[in-house]
Coordinates of C-alpha atoms and ligand atoms in Angstrom, one line a residue:
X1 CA 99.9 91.8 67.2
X2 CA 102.4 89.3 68.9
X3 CA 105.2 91.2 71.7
X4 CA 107.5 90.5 68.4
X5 CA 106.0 92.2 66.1
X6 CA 105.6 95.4 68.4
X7 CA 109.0 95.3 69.4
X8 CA 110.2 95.9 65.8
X9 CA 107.8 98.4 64.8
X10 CA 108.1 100.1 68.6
X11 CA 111.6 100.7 67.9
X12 CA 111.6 101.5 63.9
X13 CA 110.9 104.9 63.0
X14 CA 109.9 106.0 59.4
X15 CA 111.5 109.2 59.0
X16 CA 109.1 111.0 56.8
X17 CA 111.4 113.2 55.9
X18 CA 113.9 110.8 54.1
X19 CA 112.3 107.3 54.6
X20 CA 115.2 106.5 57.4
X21 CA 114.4 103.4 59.4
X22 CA 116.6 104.5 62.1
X23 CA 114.7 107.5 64.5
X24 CA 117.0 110.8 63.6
X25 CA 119.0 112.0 66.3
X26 CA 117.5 115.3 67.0
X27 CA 120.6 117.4 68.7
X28 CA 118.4 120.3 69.5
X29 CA 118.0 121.8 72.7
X30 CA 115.8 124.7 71.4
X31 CA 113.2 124.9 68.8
X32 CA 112.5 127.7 66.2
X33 CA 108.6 129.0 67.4
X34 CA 106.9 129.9 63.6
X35 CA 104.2 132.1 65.7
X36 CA 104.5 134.6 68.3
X37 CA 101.4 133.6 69.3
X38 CA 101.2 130.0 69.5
X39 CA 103.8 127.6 70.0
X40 CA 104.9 123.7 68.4
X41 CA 104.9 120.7 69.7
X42 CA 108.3 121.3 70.7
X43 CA 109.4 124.0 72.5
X44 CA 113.0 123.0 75.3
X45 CA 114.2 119.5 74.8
X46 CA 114.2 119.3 79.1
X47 CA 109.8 119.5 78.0
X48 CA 110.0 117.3 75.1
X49 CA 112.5 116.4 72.1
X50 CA 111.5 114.5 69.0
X51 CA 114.3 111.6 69.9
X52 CA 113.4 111.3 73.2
X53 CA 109.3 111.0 72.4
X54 CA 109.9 108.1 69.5
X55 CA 111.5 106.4 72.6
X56 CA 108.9 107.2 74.6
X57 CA 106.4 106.1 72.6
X58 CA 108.2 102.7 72.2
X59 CA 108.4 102.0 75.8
X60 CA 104.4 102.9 76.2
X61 CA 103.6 100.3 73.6
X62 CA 105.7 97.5 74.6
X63 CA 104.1 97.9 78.2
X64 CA 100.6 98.5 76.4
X65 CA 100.7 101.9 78.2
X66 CA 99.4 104.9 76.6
X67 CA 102.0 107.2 78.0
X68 CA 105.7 106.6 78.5
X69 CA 108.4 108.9 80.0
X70 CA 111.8 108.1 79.3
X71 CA 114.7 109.4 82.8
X72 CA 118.3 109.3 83.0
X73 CA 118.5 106.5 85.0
X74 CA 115.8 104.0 86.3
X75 CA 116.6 105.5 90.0
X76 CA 115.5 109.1 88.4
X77 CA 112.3 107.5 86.6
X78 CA 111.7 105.6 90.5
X79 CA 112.5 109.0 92.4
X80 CA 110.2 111.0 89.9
X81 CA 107.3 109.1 90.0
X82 CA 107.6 108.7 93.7
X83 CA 107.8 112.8 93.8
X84 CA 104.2 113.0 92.5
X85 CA 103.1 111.8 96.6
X86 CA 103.0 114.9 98.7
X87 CA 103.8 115.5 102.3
X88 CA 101.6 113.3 104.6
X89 CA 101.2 110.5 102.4
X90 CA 102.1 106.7 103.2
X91 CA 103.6 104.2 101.1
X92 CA 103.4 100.4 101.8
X93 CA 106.6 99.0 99.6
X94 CA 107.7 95.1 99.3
X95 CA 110.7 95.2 101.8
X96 CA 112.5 93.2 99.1
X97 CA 112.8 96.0 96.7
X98 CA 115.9 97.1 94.9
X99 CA 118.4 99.0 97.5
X100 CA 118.5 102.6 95.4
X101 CA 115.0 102.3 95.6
X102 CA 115.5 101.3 99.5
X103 CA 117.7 104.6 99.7
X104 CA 115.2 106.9 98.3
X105 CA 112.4 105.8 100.4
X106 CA 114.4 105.7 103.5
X107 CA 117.2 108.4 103.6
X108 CA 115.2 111.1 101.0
X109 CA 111.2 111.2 101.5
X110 CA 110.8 111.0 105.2
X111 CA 112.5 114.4 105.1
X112 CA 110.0 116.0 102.8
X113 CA 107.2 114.2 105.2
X114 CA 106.6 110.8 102.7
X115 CA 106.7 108.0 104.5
X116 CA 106.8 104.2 103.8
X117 CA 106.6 100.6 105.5
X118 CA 108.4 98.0 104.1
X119 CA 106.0 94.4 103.6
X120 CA 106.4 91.3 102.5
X121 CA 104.6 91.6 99.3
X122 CA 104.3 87.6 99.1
X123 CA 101.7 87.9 102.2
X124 CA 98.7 90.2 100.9
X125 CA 97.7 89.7 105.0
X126 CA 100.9 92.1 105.7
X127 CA 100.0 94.4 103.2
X128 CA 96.5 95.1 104.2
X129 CA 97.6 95.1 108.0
X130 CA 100.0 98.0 106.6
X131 CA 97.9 100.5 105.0
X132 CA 96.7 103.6 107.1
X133 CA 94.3 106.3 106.1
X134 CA 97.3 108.5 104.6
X135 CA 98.2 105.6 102.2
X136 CA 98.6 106.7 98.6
X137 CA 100.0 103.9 96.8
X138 CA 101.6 100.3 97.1
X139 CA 105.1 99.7 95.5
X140 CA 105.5 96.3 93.9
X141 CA 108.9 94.3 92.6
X142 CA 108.6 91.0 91.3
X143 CA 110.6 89.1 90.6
X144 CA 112.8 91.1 93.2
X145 CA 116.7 91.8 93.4
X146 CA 118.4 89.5 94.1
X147 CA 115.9 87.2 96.4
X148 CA 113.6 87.0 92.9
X149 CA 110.8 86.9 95.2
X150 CA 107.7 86.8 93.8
X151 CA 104.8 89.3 94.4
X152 CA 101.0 88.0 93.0
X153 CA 100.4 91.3 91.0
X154 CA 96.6 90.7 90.4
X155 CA 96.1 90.5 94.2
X156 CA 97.8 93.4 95.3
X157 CA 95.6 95.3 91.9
X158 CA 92.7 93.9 93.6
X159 CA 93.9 95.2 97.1
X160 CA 94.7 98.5 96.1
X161 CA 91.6 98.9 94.3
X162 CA 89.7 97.6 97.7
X163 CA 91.4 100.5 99.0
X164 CA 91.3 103.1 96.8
X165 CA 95.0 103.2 96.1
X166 CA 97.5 103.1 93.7
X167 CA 100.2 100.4 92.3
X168 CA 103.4 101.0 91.1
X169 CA 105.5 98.1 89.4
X170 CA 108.9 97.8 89.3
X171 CA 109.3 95.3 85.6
X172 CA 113.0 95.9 85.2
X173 CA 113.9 91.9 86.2
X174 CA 111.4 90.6 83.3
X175 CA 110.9 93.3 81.2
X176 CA 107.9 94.0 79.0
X177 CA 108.7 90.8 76.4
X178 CA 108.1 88.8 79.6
X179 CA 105.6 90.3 82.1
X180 CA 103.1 93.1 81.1
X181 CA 102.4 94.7 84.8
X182 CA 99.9 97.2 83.0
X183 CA 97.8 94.1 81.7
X184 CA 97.1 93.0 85.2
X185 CA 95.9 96.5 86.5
X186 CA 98.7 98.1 88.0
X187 CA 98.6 101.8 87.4
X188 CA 102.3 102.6 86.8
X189 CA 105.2 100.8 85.3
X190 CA 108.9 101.8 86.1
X191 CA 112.2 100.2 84.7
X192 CA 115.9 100.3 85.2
X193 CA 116.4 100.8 81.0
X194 CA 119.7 100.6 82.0
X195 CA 119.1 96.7 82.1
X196 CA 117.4 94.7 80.1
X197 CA 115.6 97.2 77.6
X198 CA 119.0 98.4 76.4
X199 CA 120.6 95.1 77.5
X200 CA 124.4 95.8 76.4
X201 CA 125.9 97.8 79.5
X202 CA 126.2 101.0 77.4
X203 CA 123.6 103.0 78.6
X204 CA 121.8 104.4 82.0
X205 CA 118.1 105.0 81.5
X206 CA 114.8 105.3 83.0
X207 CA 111.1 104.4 82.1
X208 CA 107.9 105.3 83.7
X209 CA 104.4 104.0 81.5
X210 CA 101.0 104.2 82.4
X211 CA 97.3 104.3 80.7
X212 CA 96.1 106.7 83.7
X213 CA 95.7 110.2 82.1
X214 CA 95.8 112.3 85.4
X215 CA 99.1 109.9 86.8
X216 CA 100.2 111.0 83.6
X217 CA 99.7 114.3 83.6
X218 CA 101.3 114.1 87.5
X219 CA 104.7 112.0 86.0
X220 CA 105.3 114.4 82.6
X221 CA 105.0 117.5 85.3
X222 CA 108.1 116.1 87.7
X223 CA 109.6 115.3 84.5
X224 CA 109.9 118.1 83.2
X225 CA 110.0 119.9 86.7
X226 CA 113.1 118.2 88.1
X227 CA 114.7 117.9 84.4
X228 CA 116.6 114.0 84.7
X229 CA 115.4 113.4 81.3
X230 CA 116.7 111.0 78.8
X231 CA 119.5 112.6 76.2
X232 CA 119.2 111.7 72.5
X233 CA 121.9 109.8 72.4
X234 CA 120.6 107.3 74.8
X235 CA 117.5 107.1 73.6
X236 CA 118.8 106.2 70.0
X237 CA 120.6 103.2 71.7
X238 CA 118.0 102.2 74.0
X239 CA 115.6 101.7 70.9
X240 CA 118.5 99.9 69.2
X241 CA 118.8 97.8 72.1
X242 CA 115.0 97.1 72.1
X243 CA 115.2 95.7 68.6
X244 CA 116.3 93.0 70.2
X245 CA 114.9 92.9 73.5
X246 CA 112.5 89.4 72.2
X247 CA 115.6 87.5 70.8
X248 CA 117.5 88.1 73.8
X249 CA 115.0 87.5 76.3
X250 CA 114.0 84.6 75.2
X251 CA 117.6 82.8 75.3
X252 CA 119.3 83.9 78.1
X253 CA 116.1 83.2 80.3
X254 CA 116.3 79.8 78.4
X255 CA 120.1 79.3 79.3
X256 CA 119.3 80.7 83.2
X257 CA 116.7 77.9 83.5
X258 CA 119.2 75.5 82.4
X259 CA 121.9 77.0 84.8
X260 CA 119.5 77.3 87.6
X261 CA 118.6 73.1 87.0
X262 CA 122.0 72.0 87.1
X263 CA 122.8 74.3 90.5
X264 CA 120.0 73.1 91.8
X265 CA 121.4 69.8 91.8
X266 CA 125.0 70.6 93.1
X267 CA 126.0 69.5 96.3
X268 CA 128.5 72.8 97.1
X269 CA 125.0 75.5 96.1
X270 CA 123.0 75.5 99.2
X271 CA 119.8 76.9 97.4
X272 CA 119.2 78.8 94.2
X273 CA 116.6 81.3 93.6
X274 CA 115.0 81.3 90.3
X275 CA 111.2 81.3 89.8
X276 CA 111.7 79.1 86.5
X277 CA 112.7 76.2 89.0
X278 CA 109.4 74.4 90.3
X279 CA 110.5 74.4 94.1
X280 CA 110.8 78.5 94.0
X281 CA 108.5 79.7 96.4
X282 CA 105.7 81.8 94.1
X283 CA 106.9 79.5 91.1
X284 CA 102.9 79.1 90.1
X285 CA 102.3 82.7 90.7
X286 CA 105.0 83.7 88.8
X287 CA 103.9 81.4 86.0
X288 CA 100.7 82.5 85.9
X289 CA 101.7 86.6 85.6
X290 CA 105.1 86.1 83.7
X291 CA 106.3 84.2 80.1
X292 CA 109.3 82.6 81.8
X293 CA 111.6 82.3 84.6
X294 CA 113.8 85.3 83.2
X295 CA 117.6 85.7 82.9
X296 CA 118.0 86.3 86.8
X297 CA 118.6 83.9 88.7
X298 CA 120.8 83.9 92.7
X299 CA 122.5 80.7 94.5
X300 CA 124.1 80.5 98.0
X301 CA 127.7 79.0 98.7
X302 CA 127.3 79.2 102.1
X303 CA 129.6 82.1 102.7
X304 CA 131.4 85.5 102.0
X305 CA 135.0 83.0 101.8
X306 CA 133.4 80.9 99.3
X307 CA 131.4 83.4 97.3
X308 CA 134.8 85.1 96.6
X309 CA 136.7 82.4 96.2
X310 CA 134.2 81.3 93.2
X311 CA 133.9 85.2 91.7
X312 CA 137.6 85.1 91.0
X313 CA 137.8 81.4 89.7
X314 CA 134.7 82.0 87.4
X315 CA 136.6 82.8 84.1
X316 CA 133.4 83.5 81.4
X317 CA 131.3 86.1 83.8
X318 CA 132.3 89.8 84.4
X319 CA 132.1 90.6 88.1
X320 CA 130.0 93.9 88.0
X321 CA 127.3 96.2 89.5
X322 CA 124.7 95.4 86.9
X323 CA 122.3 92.9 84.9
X324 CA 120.4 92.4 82.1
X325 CA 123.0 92.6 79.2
X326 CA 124.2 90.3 76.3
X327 CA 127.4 89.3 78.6
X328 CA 126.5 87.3 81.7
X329 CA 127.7 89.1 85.0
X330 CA 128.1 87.8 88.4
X331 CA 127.6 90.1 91.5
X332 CA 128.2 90.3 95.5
X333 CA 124.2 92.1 96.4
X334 CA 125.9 92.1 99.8
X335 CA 128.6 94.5 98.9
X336 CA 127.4 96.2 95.7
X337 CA 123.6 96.6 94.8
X338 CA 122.5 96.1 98.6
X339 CA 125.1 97.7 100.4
X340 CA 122.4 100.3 102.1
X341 CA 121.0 97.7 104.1
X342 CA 122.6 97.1 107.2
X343 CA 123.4 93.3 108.9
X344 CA 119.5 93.2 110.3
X345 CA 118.4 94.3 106.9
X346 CA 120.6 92.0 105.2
X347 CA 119.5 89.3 107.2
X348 CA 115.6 89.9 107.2
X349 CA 115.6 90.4 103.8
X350 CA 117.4 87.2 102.9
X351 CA 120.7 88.7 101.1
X352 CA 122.9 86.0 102.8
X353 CA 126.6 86.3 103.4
X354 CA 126.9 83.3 100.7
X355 CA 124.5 84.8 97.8
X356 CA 125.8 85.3 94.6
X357 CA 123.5 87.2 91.7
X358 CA 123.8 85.4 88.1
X359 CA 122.6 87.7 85.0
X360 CA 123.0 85.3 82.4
X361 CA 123.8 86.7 78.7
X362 CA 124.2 85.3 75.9
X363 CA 127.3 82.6 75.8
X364 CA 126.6 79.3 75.3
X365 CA 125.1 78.0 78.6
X366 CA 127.1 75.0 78.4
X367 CA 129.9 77.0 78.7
X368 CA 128.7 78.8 81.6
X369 CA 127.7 75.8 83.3
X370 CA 131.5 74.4 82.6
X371 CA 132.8 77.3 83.8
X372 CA 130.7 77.2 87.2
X373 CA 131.3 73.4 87.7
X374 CA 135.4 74.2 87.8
X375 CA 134.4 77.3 90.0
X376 CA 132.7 75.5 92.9
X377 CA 135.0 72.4 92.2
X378 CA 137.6 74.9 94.5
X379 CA 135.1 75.6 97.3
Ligands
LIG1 C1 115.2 96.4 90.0 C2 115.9 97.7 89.8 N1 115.2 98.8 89.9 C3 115.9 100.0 89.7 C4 117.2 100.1 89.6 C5 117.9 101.4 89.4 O1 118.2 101.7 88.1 P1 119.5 102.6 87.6 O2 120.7 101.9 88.1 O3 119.3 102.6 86.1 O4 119.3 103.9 88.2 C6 118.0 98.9 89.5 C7 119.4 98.9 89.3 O5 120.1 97.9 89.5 C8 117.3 97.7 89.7 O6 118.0 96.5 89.6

């Protein structure tokens, strides 16, 4: 069945008790056992609640996974699945990856003995060069945040396979409605739900999917063992946000590639990263893995002054943290989702004093390209 079909019966429950479309909100922490003997399904909501599996379930389709865990935040799905390596083992991770997940790998594993090198992921080369004998898995992004690079997912599969490791994805920038990381071969799926999955800025979550029954068993066990589960409140409005995830997908990555076309043109952006545009490095890559560009997209002013000065002239964007949601929002990586990385990191990672990160909603992108025209008219 087509992703939009599977998004609406993903995320729409029939309640056989009373025929309600909506999944019941299951306020239980504890359930009643009816043997001494042998238990339900159910037992402690931290192991499983009825709420929290319908949105588990969900997630797991719309990746084509057979087994979905739903966290508190994405950075508890990331941390959680990264738990599952032991002391000893190696991680090669695109040095472009999202700076929590930056934080984790740097400031929290090395002291339980897990160690990492970051790679550009756009040279499989690097990658290879990278992995030792203690290498468990490679850790993929793509698009990344905010330099949307682009990782080729089936070669790193293929190289991981070659060396008898695993893959883990990082699909919050595209989501499932646009890029399917399972499809290609990657073993496990993670998501900031927080983003574009809930996609109105109400909600933290976190997704892990996978088809891999013993990676399953590994993820549900660190789940359950470190307890940063998904409450059942949050899970009722991730689904309601999912209901949606198609329509609002598909125009706000139509209005970013819009956007990121007339930028492209200005004489005041310097460059603009977006793998819509056909000069984006990993543009055919990206095409070839990924239904469109996405609603991402970053541009360069040139410098801290200027990127300011055109935050607090834009009048339509929110300045904010975050992405992914129905209003567009404008952020400073430098100072707010990259702020772990230091000048050197900054710099080799290509998070430049002048870059600006552009999550476009879903205003009119006429509008937005009104409003961004008076904006740099000032700089
Ligand atoms: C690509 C990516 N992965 C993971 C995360 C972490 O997710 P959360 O903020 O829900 O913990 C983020 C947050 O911005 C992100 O952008």
């Amino acid at each position: 069945m087509s992703d939009w079909t599977d998004i609406i019966q993903a995320a729409t429950t029939h309640d056989p008790l009373s025929g309600a479309v909506n999944t019941p909100i299951q306020l239980s922490s504890t359930f009643n056992q009816p043997d001494f003997d042998n238990f339900g399904h159910f037992d402690y909501a931290r192991s499983g609640n009825p709420t929290r599996e319908s949105g588990e379930q969900a997630v797991a389709k719309l990746e084509h996974g057979q087994h979905g865990y739903l966290f508190s935040t994405g950075m508890a799905a990331i941390s959680s699945v990264l738990f599952t390596l032991s002391a000893g083992d190696h991680i090669v991770v695109s040095k472009h990856v999202y700076g929590g997940t930056f934080r984790i790998l740097s400031d929290v594993l090395p002291r339980w003995g897990i160690t990492h090198d970051l790679v550009d992921f756009s040279n499989p080369d690097a990658i290879q060069a990278a992995i030792k004998p203690e290498t468990k898995a490679l850790y993929i992004e793509t698009p990344s945040n905010p330099v949307l690079k682009i990782t080729d997912i089936r070669a790193v599969v293929a190289l991981a396979k070659a060396n008898h490791l695993i893959t883990i994805a990082d699909n919050t920038f595209m989501s499932p409605f646009l890029q399917k990381p399972l499809d290609l071969g990657v073993d496990i799926v993670v998501h900031s739900a927080t983003k574009f999955l809930s996609g109105h800025s109400d909600i933290l979550a976190g997704v892990a999917v996978t088809n891999n029954a013993n990676l399953a068993e590994k993820i549900y066990f660190m789940q359950n063992a470190v307890g940063a589960t998904l409450g059942v409140f949050d899970t009722w409005l991730l689904l309601r946000g999912i209901k949606t995830l198609g329509v609002r997908m598909t125009q706000s990555s139509q209005s970013a590639q819009k956007i990121a076309n007339y930028l492209s043109t200005h004489d005041k952006v310097e460059r603009v990263l977006y793998p819509g545009l056909a000069s984006h490095p990993g543009h055919d890559i990206h095409a070839s893995q990924s239904k469109s560009g996405g609603a991402v997209l970053s541009f360069d002013v040139g410098s801290e002054d200027k990127a300011k000065a055109v935050v607090e002239a834009l009048k339509i964007p929110i300045f904010s943290v975050s992405l992914g949601a129905v209003e567009t929002i404008i952020s400073y990586p430098p100072k707010m989702s990259h702020a772990e990385l230091n000048a050197d990191e900054l710099h080799d990672t290509g998070i430049t004093p002048g870059l600006l990160r552009f999550s476009v909603g879903l205003e009119d992108a006429d509008d937005l390209i009104a409003d961004l025209t008076q904006a740099l008219a000032l700089i």
